[in-house]
């Protein structure tokens, strides 16, 4: 009888472990912070309410919320990714793996984490408005239009997005993709050109990204912030002009399978979702019915 009770207890323990929610890591966008009650704090709250027992880590880069916000503009992205990889490796809640969800620039930053830091493993990557072929050609608007930061960023990008000093100290320059200056972009972009394999093939990047179970990309169908919006689905302008765009499947990144996206697509790992609304504007109902299933 004791042996039967022990076996039953072990089975219940196994069932409990199997039913444990997969942890979630989220990364905010430009001008935001980890714990803003109107944005990431709210997302964390509603995910925890819908998935009891889930561990949600909202990434903070810096020692406080002000630093976190400022770093979204001024801290070298490669340094941010290294910091996040360190945070994830040290977090005991994540040792078995996790799902990741990035908002706007946080989407491409988390993709860099997937490509560069496979331990602990990332299962599903959900990019909500992430600009995987670059943002932006032009700078339509940025959070806080009255802020002098936005005006300063525009002027700096116009003067020299691909200069070493700007690349190393302005986040938005590091994923600036000017279709009229493709060679400058490929040669001098210290972040996006690297993770998009523009200067050669890093087989480790490719292998690590292909290990994802699902790579979900959300495009906002009425986006006025990202130019071009198709970048959210890995498309971009045709080289040498800024009017006609091409979808992912017509890019060299896909046809030459530099990142393994073609193979992932054939395996059903790529998910392209469209939602009506401007950049990062979505309803709770849409989030619950469309995004939550990828977290469970």
mmCIF file of C-alpha atoms in Angstrom:
data_model
loop_
_atom_site.group_PDB
_atom_site.id
_atom_site.type_symbol
_atom_site.label_atom_id
_atom_site.label_comp_id
_atom_site.label_asym_id
_atom_site.label_seq_id
_atom_site.Cartn_x
_atom_site.Cartn_y
_atom_site.Cartn_z
ATOM 1 C CA UNK A 1 0.000 0.000 0.000
ATOM 2 C CA UNK A 2 2.826 2.378 0.853
ATOM 3 C CA UNK A 3 4.393 1.635 -2.511
ATOM 4 C CA UNK A 4 1.110 2.427 -4.266
ATOM 5 C CA UNK A 5 0.790 5.709 -2.391
ATOM 6 C CA UNK A 6 4.351 6.641 -3.299
ATOM 7 C CA UNK A 7 3.717 5.820 -6.958
ATOM 8 C CA UNK A 8 0.530 7.894 -6.951
ATOM 9 C CA UNK A 9 2.309 10.821 -5.334
ATOM 10 C CA UNK A 10 5.073 10.598 -7.913
ATOM 11 C CA UNK A 11 2.523 10.570 -10.729
ATOM 12 C CA UNK A 12 0.785 13.632 -9.288
ATOM 13 C CA UNK A 13 4.135 15.386 -9.031
ATOM 14 C CA UNK A 14 4.863 14.576 -12.668
ATOM 15 C CA UNK A 15 1.472 15.855 -13.738
ATOM 16 C CA UNK A 16 2.009 19.062 -11.765
ATOM 17 C CA UNK A 17 5.393 19.599 -13.390
ATOM 18 C CA UNK A 18 3.964 18.901 -16.833
ATOM 19 C CA UNK A 19 1.213 21.419 -16.247
ATOM 20 C CA UNK A 20 3.550 24.156 -15.010
ATOM 21 C CA UNK A 21 3.309 27.299 -17.097
ATOM 22 C CA UNK A 22 6.249 28.118 -19.339
ATOM 23 C CA UNK A 23 7.959 31.304 -18.080
ATOM 24 C CA UNK A 24 7.663 34.448 -20.183
ATOM 25 C CA UNK A 25 10.289 37.113 -20.832
ATOM 26 C CA UNK A 26 9.140 40.467 -22.256
ATOM 27 C CA UNK A 27 11.186 43.388 -23.608
ATOM 28 C CA UNK A 28 9.707 46.838 -24.030
ATOM 29 C CA UNK A 29 10.109 49.250 -26.910
ATOM 30 C CA UNK A 30 11.675 52.665 -27.437
ATOM 31 C CA UNK A 31 10.962 55.242 -24.751
ATOM 32 C CA UNK A 32 9.234 52.730 -22.492
ATOM 33 C CA UNK A 33 10.328 50.892 -19.365
ATOM 34 C CA UNK A 34 9.943 47.449 -17.856
ATOM 35 C CA UNK A 35 7.213 48.306 -15.402
ATOM 36 C CA UNK A 36 5.104 51.128 -16.784
ATOM 37 C CA UNK A 37 1.573 50.355 -15.508
ATOM 38 C CA UNK A 38 0.136 51.553 -18.824
ATOM 39 C CA UNK A 39 2.300 49.239 -20.954
ATOM 40 C CA UNK A 40 4.645 46.446 -19.829
ATOM 41 C CA UNK A 41 3.344 46.443 -16.271
ATOM 42 C CA UNK A 42 -0.143 46.005 -17.666
ATOM 43 C CA UNK A 43 0.900 43.202 -20.034
ATOM 44 C CA UNK A 44 2.583 41.380 -17.169
ATOM 45 C CA UNK A 45 -0.534 41.756 -15.036
ATOM 46 C CA UNK A 46 -2.990 40.405 -17.600
ATOM 47 C CA UNK A 47 -0.743 37.481 -18.567
ATOM 48 C CA UNK A 48 -0.421 36.503 -14.906
ATOM 49 C CA UNK A 49 -4.195 36.765 -14.492
ATOM 50 C CA UNK A 50 -4.880 34.517 -17.497
ATOM 51 C CA UNK A 51 -2.132 31.953 -16.883
ATOM 52 C CA UNK A 52 -2.074 31.154 -13.146
ATOM 53 C CA UNK A 53 1.363 30.424 -11.761
ATOM 54 C CA UNK A 54 3.293 31.812 -14.725
ATOM 55 C CA UNK A 55 6.595 33.560 -14.057
ATOM 56 C CA UNK A 56 6.870 36.775 -16.102
ATOM 57 C CA UNK A 57 10.162 38.654 -16.321
ATOM 58 C CA UNK A 58 9.854 42.160 -17.760
ATOM 59 C CA UNK A 59 13.400 43.115 -18.675
ATOM 60 C CA UNK A 60 14.948 46.176 -17.085
ATOM 61 C CA UNK A 61 18.201 47.550 -18.487
ATOM 62 C CA UNK A 62 19.692 49.698 -15.747
ATOM 63 C CA UNK A 63 19.277 50.106 -12.017
ATOM 64 C CA UNK A 64 16.000 52.051 -12.162
ATOM 65 C CA UNK A 65 13.109 52.902 -14.487
ATOM 66 C CA UNK A 66 14.633 56.175 -15.691
ATOM 67 C CA UNK A 67 17.836 54.420 -16.717
ATOM 68 C CA UNK A 68 15.795 51.696 -18.376
ATOM 69 C CA UNK A 69 13.949 54.270 -20.478
ATOM 70 C CA UNK A 70 17.113 56.233 -21.327
ATOM 71 C CA UNK A 71 18.962 53.064 -22.306
ATOM 72 C CA UNK A 72 16.246 52.361 -24.882
ATOM 73 C CA UNK A 73 17.654 55.392 -26.712
ATOM 74 C CA UNK A 74 21.325 55.574 -25.813
ATOM 75 C CA UNK A 75 22.821 52.228 -24.722
ATOM 76 C CA UNK A 76 24.610 50.188 -27.388
ATOM 77 C CA UNK A 77 22.221 47.390 -28.403
ATOM 78 C CA UNK A 78 24.954 44.761 -28.402
ATOM 79 C CA UNK A 79 25.714 45.675 -24.781
ATOM 80 C CA UNK A 80 22.013 45.473 -23.955
ATOM 81 C CA UNK A 81 21.745 42.014 -25.495
ATOM 82 C CA UNK A 82 24.787 40.828 -23.527
ATOM 83 C CA UNK A 83 23.233 42.197 -20.334
ATOM 84 C CA UNK A 84 19.954 40.403 -21.045
ATOM 85 C CA UNK A 85 21.717 37.128 -21.851
ATOM 86 C CA UNK A 86 23.444 37.390 -18.482
ATOM 87 C CA UNK A 87 20.166 38.118 -16.700
ATOM 88 C CA UNK A 88 18.476 35.111 -18.293
ATOM 89 C CA UNK A 89 21.357 32.736 -17.572
ATOM 90 C CA UNK A 90 21.340 33.694 -13.877
ATOM 91 C CA UNK A 91 17.576 33.450 -13.381
ATOM 92 C CA UNK A 92 16.697 30.064 -11.824
ATOM 93 C CA UNK A 93 13.091 30.349 -13.031
ATOM 94 C CA UNK A 94 14.263 30.171 -16.660
ATOM 95 C CA UNK A 95 16.689 27.263 -16.545
ATOM 96 C CA UNK A 96 14.198 24.931 -18.229
ATOM 97 C CA UNK A 97 13.435 27.389 -21.039
ATOM 98 C CA UNK A 98 11.039 30.228 -21.682
ATOM 99 C CA UNK A 99 8.850 32.019 -24.205
ATOM 100 C CA UNK A 100 9.765 35.555 -25.262
ATOM 101 C CA UNK A 101 7.654 38.500 -26.356
ATOM 102 C CA UNK A 102 9.153 41.753 -27.641
ATOM 103 C CA UNK A 103 7.350 44.996 -28.349
ATOM 104 C CA UNK A 104 8.578 47.204 -31.206
ATOM 105 C CA UNK A 105 12.399 47.351 -31.033
ATOM 106 C CA UNK A 106 12.238 44.788 -28.229
ATOM 107 C CA UNK A 107 11.159 42.289 -30.895
ATOM 108 C CA UNK A 108 14.394 42.428 -32.864
ATOM 109 C CA UNK A 109 16.434 42.655 -29.659
ATOM 110 C CA UNK A 110 14.925 39.394 -28.397
ATOM 111 C CA UNK A 111 15.632 37.814 -31.778
ATOM 112 C CA UNK A 112 19.280 38.715 -31.215
ATOM 113 C CA UNK A 113 19.052 36.967 -27.846
ATOM 114 C CA UNK A 114 17.678 33.850 -29.557
ATOM 115 C CA UNK A 115 20.493 33.897 -32.120
ATOM 116 C CA UNK A 116 23.348 34.674 -29.736
ATOM 117 C CA UNK A 117 22.357 33.063 -26.428
ATOM 118 C CA UNK A 118 20.748 29.626 -26.760
ATOM 119 C CA UNK A 119 20.983 28.827 -23.051
ATOM 120 C CA UNK A 120 18.509 28.851 -21.434
ATOM 121 C CA UNK A 121 16.482 27.879 -24.502
ATOM 122 C CA UNK A 122 13.860 30.167 -26.006
ATOM 123 C CA UNK A 123 10.813 28.192 -27.158
ATOM 124 C CA UNK A 124 8.512 30.677 -28.892
ATOM 125 C CA UNK A 125 9.440 34.199 -29.970
ATOM 126 C CA UNK A 126 6.576 36.659 -30.382
ATOM 127 C CA UNK A 127 7.517 39.916 -32.064
ATOM 128 C CA UNK A 128 4.790 42.551 -31.725
ATOM 129 C CA UNK A 129 5.617 45.328 -34.164
ATOM 130 C CA UNK A 130 9.330 44.432 -34.267
ATOM 131 C CA UNK A 131 11.215 45.832 -37.257
ATOM 132 C CA UNK A 132 13.276 42.891 -38.463
ATOM 133 C CA UNK A 133 14.522 44.464 -41.672
ATOM 134 C CA UNK A 134 15.099 47.790 -40.029
ATOM 135 C CA UNK A 135 13.329 50.793 -38.752
ATOM 136 C CA UNK A 136 13.209 53.216 -40.176
ATOM 137 C CA UNK A 137 13.661 54.963 -43.427
ATOM 138 C CA UNK A 138 12.674 58.373 -42.191
ATOM 139 C CA UNK A 139 11.653 58.877 -38.549
ATOM 140 C CA UNK A 140 7.901 59.520 -38.712
ATOM 141 C CA UNK A 141 7.434 59.968 -34.974
ATOM 142 C CA UNK A 142 8.764 58.686 -31.710
ATOM 143 C CA UNK A 143 7.355 58.441 -28.197
ATOM 144 C CA UNK A 144 6.946 61.863 -26.686
ATOM 145 C CA UNK A 145 6.689 64.180 -29.693
ATOM 146 C CA UNK A 146 7.199 67.201 -27.471
ATOM 147 C CA UNK A 147 10.433 65.776 -26.135
ATOM 148 C CA UNK A 148 13.732 67.270 -27.250
ATOM 149 C CA UNK A 149 15.035 63.695 -27.422
ATOM 150 C CA UNK A 150 12.981 62.989 -30.543
ATOM 151 C CA UNK A 151 14.198 66.105 -32.331
ATOM 152 C CA UNK A 152 17.785 65.344 -31.367
ATOM 153 C CA UNK A 153 17.485 61.774 -32.689
ATOM 154 C CA UNK A 154 16.106 62.979 -36.029
ATOM 155 C CA UNK A 155 18.935 65.468 -36.468
ATOM 156 C CA UNK A 156 21.564 62.935 -35.476
ATOM 157 C CA UNK A 157 20.256 60.271 -37.846
ATOM 158 C CA UNK A 158 20.092 62.778 -40.695
ATOM 159 C CA UNK A 159 23.677 63.883 -40.081
ATOM 160 C CA UNK A 160 25.259 60.463 -39.971
ATOM 161 C CA UNK A 161 23.436 57.307 -38.940
ATOM 162 C CA UNK A 162 26.322 55.109 -40.058
ATOM 163 C CA UNK A 163 29.202 56.973 -38.433
ATOM 164 C CA UNK A 164 30.977 55.030 -35.703
ATOM 165 C CA UNK A 165 30.113 57.458 -32.906
ATOM 166 C CA UNK A 166 26.401 57.465 -33.745
ATOM 167 C CA UNK A 167 26.268 53.700 -34.229
ATOM 168 C CA UNK A 168 27.821 53.057 -30.836
ATOM 169 C CA UNK A 169 25.684 55.477 -28.845
ATOM 170 C CA UNK A 170 22.252 55.785 -30.512
ATOM 171 C CA UNK A 171 20.023 52.730 -30.403
ATOM 172 C CA UNK A 172 17.816 53.713 -33.330
ATOM 173 C CA UNK A 173 20.860 54.126 -35.608
ATOM 174 C CA UNK A 174 21.798 50.523 -34.919
ATOM 175 C CA UNK A 175 18.723 49.255 -36.747
ATOM 176 C CA UNK A 176 18.530 52.155 -39.208
ATOM 177 C CA UNK A 177 18.239 50.668 -42.698
ATOM 178 C CA UNK A 178 18.464 53.225 -45.486
ATOM 179 C CA UNK A 179 17.532 51.594 -48.820
ATOM 180 C CA UNK A 180 19.364 54.397 -50.645
ATOM 181 C CA UNK A 181 22.602 53.573 -48.823
ATOM 182 C CA UNK A 182 22.632 49.800 -48.732
ATOM 183 C CA UNK A 183 26.419 49.494 -48.875
ATOM 184 C CA UNK A 184 26.849 51.895 -45.966
ATOM 185 C CA UNK A 185 24.283 49.907 -44.025
ATOM 186 C CA UNK A 186 25.909 46.535 -44.692
ATOM 187 C CA UNK A 187 29.365 47.836 -43.869
ATOM 188 C CA UNK A 188 28.691 50.039 -40.848
ATOM 189 C CA UNK A 189 25.544 48.823 -39.051
ATOM 190 C CA UNK A 190 26.879 47.294 -35.841
ATOM 191 C CA UNK A 191 23.672 45.481 -34.861
ATOM 192 C CA UNK A 192 20.999 44.825 -37.474
ATOM 193 C CA UNK A 193 23.375 44.021 -40.334
ATOM 194 C CA UNK A 194 25.054 41.507 -38.030
ATOM 195 C CA UNK A 195 21.968 39.627 -36.853
ATOM 196 C CA UNK A 196 20.556 39.697 -40.412
ATOM 197 C CA UNK A 197 23.709 38.067 -41.803
ATOM 198 C CA UNK A 198 24.488 40.948 -44.173
ATOM 199 C CA UNK A 199 28.265 40.482 -43.978
ATOM 200 C CA UNK A 200 28.480 36.708 -44.105
ATOM 201 C CA UNK A 201 26.834 33.656 -42.620
ATOM 202 C CA UNK A 202 27.204 32.897 -38.939
ATOM 203 C CA UNK A 203 26.029 29.289 -38.796
ATOM 204 C CA UNK A 204 25.530 29.523 -35.036
ATOM 205 C CA UNK A 205 23.019 32.372 -35.468
ATOM 206 C CA UNK A 206 21.176 30.284 -38.027
ATOM 207 C CA UNK A 207 21.157 27.109 -35.941
ATOM 208 C CA UNK A 208 20.000 28.912 -32.819
ATOM 209 C CA UNK A 209 17.123 30.730 -34.531
ATOM 210 C CA UNK A 210 15.963 27.544 -36.211
ATOM 211 C CA UNK A 211 15.698 25.905 -32.778
ATOM 212 C CA UNK A 212 12.595 28.014 -32.060
ATOM 213 C CA UNK A 213 9.302 26.150 -32.037
ATOM 214 C CA UNK A 214 7.436 29.197 -33.357
ATOM 215 C CA UNK A 215 8.532 32.639 -34.538
ATOM 216 C CA UNK A 216 5.420 34.830 -34.458
ATOM 217 C CA UNK A 217 5.530 38.218 -36.201
ATOM 218 C CA UNK A 218 2.745 40.757 -35.661
ATOM 219 C CA UNK A 219 2.329 43.566 -38.172
ATOM 220 C CA UNK A 220 0.141 46.602 -37.455
ATOM 221 C CA UNK A 221 -1.908 47.188 -40.582
ATOM 222 C CA UNK A 222 -2.313 50.938 -40.012
ATOM 223 C CA UNK A 223 1.182 51.598 -38.685
ATOM 224 C CA UNK A 224 2.337 55.213 -39.029
ATOM 225 C CA UNK A 225 5.468 54.805 -36.902
ATOM 226 C CA UNK A 226 7.379 52.087 -38.742
ATOM 227 C CA UNK A 227 8.523 52.823 -42.276
ATOM 228 C CA UNK A 228 8.028 50.486 -44.035
ATOM 229 C CA UNK A 229 5.488 48.534 -41.962
ATOM 230 C CA UNK A 230 6.302 45.362 -43.921
ATOM 231 C CA UNK A 231 9.560 45.256 -41.961
ATOM 232 C CA UNK A 232 7.442 43.804 -39.159
ATOM 233 C CA UNK A 233 7.019 40.720 -41.397
ATOM 234 C CA UNK A 234 10.681 40.766 -42.490
ATOM 235 C CA UNK A 235 9.979 42.559 -45.786
ATOM 236 C CA UNK A 236 11.584 45.814 -46.901
ATOM 237 C CA UNK A 237 12.035 48.311 -49.706
ATOM 238 C CA UNK A 238 13.591 47.165 -52.922
ATOM 239 C CA UNK A 239 17.203 48.204 -52.839
ATOM 240 C CA UNK A 240 18.019 51.638 -54.212
ATOM 241 C CA UNK A 241 14.594 53.238 -53.789
ATOM 242 C CA UNK A 242 12.037 53.953 -51.096
ATOM 243 C CA UNK A 243 8.663 53.342 -52.730
ATOM 244 C CA UNK A 244 8.214 49.701 -53.714
ATOM 245 C CA UNK A 245 8.460 47.004 -51.050
ATOM 246 C CA UNK A 246 9.053 43.277 -51.310
ATOM 247 C CA UNK A 247 7.817 40.547 -48.949
ATOM 248 C CA UNK A 248 10.154 38.282 -47.020
ATOM 249 C CA UNK A 249 9.958 35.464 -49.580
ATOM 250 C CA UNK A 250 11.394 37.745 -52.285
ATOM 251 C CA UNK A 251 14.359 38.914 -50.228
ATOM 252 C CA UNK A 252 17.852 37.441 -50.497
ATOM 253 C CA UNK A 253 17.664 36.743 -46.778
ATOM 254 C CA UNK A 254 14.942 34.200 -47.564
ATOM 255 C CA UNK A 255 15.945 32.893 -51.011
ATOM 256 C CA UNK A 256 19.537 32.297 -49.861
ATOM 257 C CA UNK A 257 18.209 31.154 -46.461
ATOM 258 C CA UNK A 258 20.812 33.127 -44.559
ATOM 259 C CA UNK A 259 18.962 32.813 -41.242
ATOM 260 C CA UNK A 260 17.104 29.572 -41.841
ATOM 261 C CA UNK A 261 13.792 31.400 -42.289
ATOM 262 C CA UNK A 262 12.987 29.499 -45.477
ATOM 263 C CA UNK A 263 13.462 26.172 -43.748
ATOM 264 C CA UNK A 264 11.497 27.384 -40.727
ATOM 265 C CA UNK A 265 8.699 28.529 -43.041
ATOM 266 C CA UNK A 266 8.499 25.131 -44.716
ATOM 267 C CA UNK A 267 8.361 23.500 -41.294
ATOM 268 C CA UNK A 268 5.437 25.721 -40.247
ATOM 269 C CA UNK A 269 7.453 27.595 -37.644
ATOM 270 C CA UNK A 270 6.828 31.105 -39.008
ATOM 271 C CA UNK A 271 3.533 32.770 -38.096
ATOM 272 C CA UNK A 272 2.518 36.073 -39.716
ATOM 273 C CA UNK A 273 -0.276 37.938 -37.952
ATOM 274 C CA UNK A 274 -1.904 41.227 -38.927
ATOM 275 C CA UNK A 275 -3.875 43.438 -36.579
ATOM 276 C CA UNK A 276 -5.821 46.564 -37.426
ATOM 277 C CA UNK A 277 -4.531 49.676 -35.743
ATOM 278 C CA UNK A 278 -1.507 51.918 -35.411
ATOM 279 C CA UNK A 279 1.795 50.887 -33.880
ATOM 280 C CA UNK A 280 1.295 48.800 -30.699
ATOM 281 C CA UNK A 281 -2.440 49.566 -30.658
ATOM 282 C CA UNK A 282 -4.385 46.382 -29.962
ATOM 283 C CA UNK A 283 -7.299 45.263 -27.840
ATOM 284 C CA UNK A 284 -7.252 42.972 -24.835
ATOM 285 C CA UNK A 285 -9.614 40.618 -26.665
ATOM 286 C CA UNK A 286 -7.194 40.341 -29.601
ATOM 287 C CA UNK A 287 -4.299 39.704 -27.223
ATOM 288 C CA UNK A 288 -6.218 37.006 -25.341
ATOM 289 C CA UNK A 289 -7.495 35.163 -28.412
ATOM 290 C CA UNK A 290 -4.488 35.560 -30.720
ATOM 291 C CA UNK A 291 -1.326 35.852 -28.618
ATOM 292 C CA UNK A 292 -2.103 33.982 -25.399
ATOM 293 C CA UNK A 293 -2.281 30.538 -27.111
ATOM 294 C CA UNK A 294 1.414 30.817 -27.978
ATOM 295 C CA UNK A 295 2.232 31.237 -24.283
ATOM 296 C CA UNK A 296 0.433 28.141 -23.032
#
